[in-house]
Amino acid sequence: MLEIKGLTAEIDGKQILKGIDLTIPQGEVHAVMGPNGAGKSTLSYVLSGREGYEVTGGTATFFGQDILAMEPEERAAAGIFLAFQYPVELPGVGNANFLRTALNSVRRARGEGELDAVQFLKQARAAVKKLAMSEDMLKRNVNVGFSGGEKKRNEILQMTMLQPKLALLDETDSGLDIDALRIVAEGVNASRGPNFSALVITHYQRLLDYIVPDHVHVLADGRIIRSGGPELAKELEADGYAGIIGEAAEAA
Ligand SMILES: Nc1ncnc2c1ncn2[C@@H]1O[C@H](COP(=O)(O)OP(=O)(O)O)[C@@H](O)[C@H]1O
Ligand SMILES: [Mg+2]
């Protein structure tokens, strides 16, 4: 489904991704862990088509389509969703309007009818309730004045409503207290199924107690140096990255 081969990318002439190989089959949730500055966010940005990142080699296909050649909005229409590590604030843009516009453009791309304001609000309210968010977050401007935890929940709200085929979640757990973490994880778990895959970027094993991944990958210095099952996350929590990075360096 998502197939990344030999992907290299740079920012401002600095090479960040140094050859990423990663396949996420349909229906699977994969976690990516790794030290700060490893290139985890860069990987999610490159896949979603953010400006300023130059792909210098390799391929990335999504259901056989070359996503690297697609515009960001075409990637979204194809079913790729990115939840930002640092969600952007959009002063002057109402959260509900923003969501409805995003949802309707994805629905158009899928050949589904657009939702009118009433239909949309019904769905949005149900989703807000599930995520234990306050309803007035729909009325506020996108992320403006939201706490860190509220921003993260808002990302999951978007994901819940857009029903992507592939969700890229970049440290959606950071800044969340335990209760919020559980709610966010439940939001992700509720989306799980044969038509949903996710790449979950996280620093903490804790999130993976709630969102149990099919596979865990360790990204360090622009490369995936180790892959394994959920037990790999536990090993990292106990031993840190140094051991694994050292082993990878010796093997190279
Ligand atoms: N705009 C930029 N210009 C130059 N270097 C950058 C820029 N953005 C990120 N980097 C560098 O790219 C590397 C990878 O960053 P990032 O993908 O955010 O890592 P991670 O998410 O794993 O912590 C870091 O060394 C960071 O300093
Ligand atoms: Mg990051």
mmCIF file with all atom_site columns, N, CA and C in Angstrom, residues 87-95 98 139-146:
data_model
loop_
_atom_site.group_PDB
_atom_site.id
_atom_site.type_symbol
_atom_site.label_atom_id
_atom_site.label_alt_id
_atom_site.label_comp_id
_atom_site.label_asym_id
_atom_site.label_entity_id
_atom_site.label_seq_id
_atom_site.pdbx_PDB_ins_code
_atom_site.Cartn_x
_atom_site.Cartn_y
_atom_site.Cartn_z
_atom_site.occupancy
_atom_site.B_iso_or_equiv
_atom_site.pdbx_formal_charge
_atom_site.auth_seq_id
_atom_site.auth_comp_id
_atom_site.auth_asym_id
_atom_site.auth_atom_id
_atom_site.pdbx_PDB_model_num
ATOM 1  N N  . PRO A 1 87  ? 0.834   21.649 15.364 1.00 0.00 ? 87  PRO A N  1
ATOM 2  C CA . PRO A 1 87  ? -0.331  22.061 14.567 1.00 0.00 ? 87  PRO A CA 1
ATOM 3  C C  . PRO A 1 87  ? -0.336  23.569 14.340 1.00 0.00 ? 87  PRO A C  1
ATOM 4  N N  . VAL A 1 88  ? -0.691  23.978 13.123 1.00 0.00 ? 88  VAL A N  1
ATOM 5  C CA . VAL A 1 88  ? -0.656  25.400 12.775 1.00 0.00 ? 88  VAL A CA 1
ATOM 6  C C  . VAL A 1 88  ? -1.926  26.101 13.238 1.00 0.00 ? 88  VAL A C  1
ATOM 7  N N  . GLU A 1 89  ? -1.749  27.339 13.679 1.00 0.00 ? 89  GLU A N  1
ATOM 8  C CA . GLU A 1 89  ? -2.886  28.168 14.064 1.00 0.00 ? 89  GLU A CA 1
ATOM 9  C C  . GLU A 1 89  ? -3.332  28.951 12.838 1.00 0.00 ? 89  GLU A C  1
ATOM 10 N N  . LEU A 1 90  ? -4.629  29.042 12.644 1.00 0.00 ? 90  LEU A N  1
ATOM 11 C CA . LEU A 1 90  ? -5.159  29.794 11.507 1.00 0.00 ? 90  LEU A CA 1
ATOM 12 C C  . LEU A 1 90  ? -6.125  30.862 12.004 1.00 0.00 ? 90  LEU A C  1
ATOM 13 N N  . PRO A 1 91  ? -5.563  32.024 12.387 1.00 0.00 ? 91  PRO A N  1
ATOM 14 C CA . PRO A 1 91  ? -6.432  33.097 12.887 1.00 0.00 ? 91  PRO A CA 1
ATOM 15 C C  . PRO A 1 91  ? -7.419  33.510 11.796 1.00 0.00 ? 91  PRO A C  1
ATOM 16 N N  . GLY A 1 92  ? -8.650  33.748 12.174 1.00 0.00 ? 92  GLY A N  1
ATOM 17 C CA . GLY A 1 92  ? -9.652  34.197 11.204 1.00 0.00 ? 92  GLY A CA 1
ATOM 18 C C  . GLY A 1 92  ? -10.344 33.068 10.462 1.00 0.00 ? 92  GLY A C  1
ATOM 19 N N  . VAL A 1 93  ? -9.890  31.816 10.706 1.00 0.00 ? 93  VAL A N  1
ATOM 20 C CA . VAL A 1 93  ? -10.524 30.674 10.044 1.00 0.00 ? 93  VAL A CA 1
ATOM 21 C C  . VAL A 1 93  ? -11.249 29.841 11.096 1.00 0.00 ? 93  VAL A C  1
ATOM 22 N N  . GLY A 1 94  ? -12.553 29.759 10.971 1.00 0.00 ? 94  GLY A N  1
ATOM 23 C CA . GLY A 1 94  ? -13.350 28.990 11.931 1.00 0.00 ? 94  GLY A CA 1
ATOM 24 C C  . GLY A 1 94  ? -13.043 27.506 11.809 1.00 0.00 ? 94  GLY A C  1
ATOM 25 N N  . ASN A 1 95  ? -12.953 26.849 12.954 1.00 0.00 ? 95  ASN A N  1
ATOM 26 C CA . ASN A 1 95  ? -12.586 25.430 12.947 1.00 0.00 ? 95  ASN A CA 1
ATOM 27 C C  . ASN A 1 95  ? -13.607 24.579 12.191 1.00 0.00 ? 95  ASN A C  1
ATOM 28 N N  . PHE A 1 98  ? -13.370 25.205 8.447  1.00 0.00 ? 98  PHE A N  1
ATOM 29 C CA . PHE A 1 98  ? -12.134 24.601 7.951  1.00 0.00 ? 98  PHE A CA 1
ATOM 30 C C  . PHE A 1 98  ? -12.325 23.092 7.760  1.00 0.00 ? 98  PHE A C  1
ATOM 31 N N  . LYS A 1 139 ? -16.335 26.208 17.168 1.00 0.00 ? 139 LYS A N  1
ATOM 32 C CA . LYS A 1 139 ? -16.666 27.605 16.850 1.00 0.00 ? 139 LYS A CA 1
ATOM 33 C C  . LYS A 1 139 ? -15.429 28.489 16.843 1.00 0.00 ? 139 LYS A C  1
ATOM 34 N N  . ARG A 1 140 ? -14.388 28.034 17.510 1.00 0.00 ? 140 ARG A N  1
ATOM 35 C CA . ARG A 1 140 ? -13.194 28.879 17.608 1.00 0.00 ? 140 ARG A CA 1
ATOM 36 C C  . ARG A 1 140 ? -12.373 28.821 16.326 1.00 0.00 ? 140 ARG A C  1
ATOM 37 N N  . ASN A 1 141 ? -11.387 29.730 16.232 1.00 0.00 ? 141 ASN A N  1
ATOM 38 C CA . ASN A 1 141 ? -10.501 29.701 15.073 1.00 0.00 ? 141 ASN A CA 1
ATOM 39 C C  . ASN A 1 141 ? -9.545  28.513 15.197 1.00 0.00 ? 141 ASN A C  1
ATOM 40 N N  . VAL A 1 142 ? -9.135  27.990 14.044 1.00 0.00 ? 142 VAL A N  1
ATOM 41 C CA . VAL A 1 142 ? -8.356  26.759 14.022 1.00 0.00 ? 142 VAL A CA 1
ATOM 42 C C  . VAL A 1 142 ? -7.108  26.865 14.908 1.00 0.00 ? 142 VAL A C  1
ATOM 43 N N  . ASN A 1 143 ? -7.125  26.123 15.988 1.00 0.00 ? 143 ASN A N  1
ATOM 44 C CA . ASN A 1 143 ? -5.988  26.004 16.904 1.00 0.00 ? 143 ASN A CA 1
ATOM 45 C C  . ASN A 1 143 ? -5.590  27.282 17.645 1.00 0.00 ? 143 ASN A C  1
ATOM 46 N N  . VAL A 1 144 ? -6.273  28.381 17.389 1.00 0.00 ? 144 VAL A N  1
ATOM 47 C CA . VAL A 1 144 ? -5.864  29.637 18.016 1.00 0.00 ? 144 VAL A CA 1
ATOM 48 C C  . VAL A 1 144 ? -6.231  29.608 19.498 1.00 0.00 ? 144 VAL A C  1
ATOM 49 N N  . GLY A 1 145 ? -5.219  29.750 20.325 1.00 0.00 ? 145 GLY A N  1
ATOM 50 C CA . GLY A 1 145 ? -5.440  29.718 21.765 1.00 0.00 ? 145 GLY A CA 1
ATOM 51 C C  . GLY A 1 145 ? -5.740  28.327 22.306 1.00 0.00 ? 145 GLY A C  1
ATOM 52 N N  . PHE A 1 146 ? -5.636  27.308 21.481 1.00 0.00 ? 146 PHE A N  1
ATOM 53 C CA . PHE A 1 146 ? -5.814  25.940 21.974 1.00 0.00 ? 146 PHE A CA 1
ATOM 54 C C  . PHE A 1 146 ? -4.595  25.560 22.803 1.00 0.00 ? 146 PHE A C  1
#
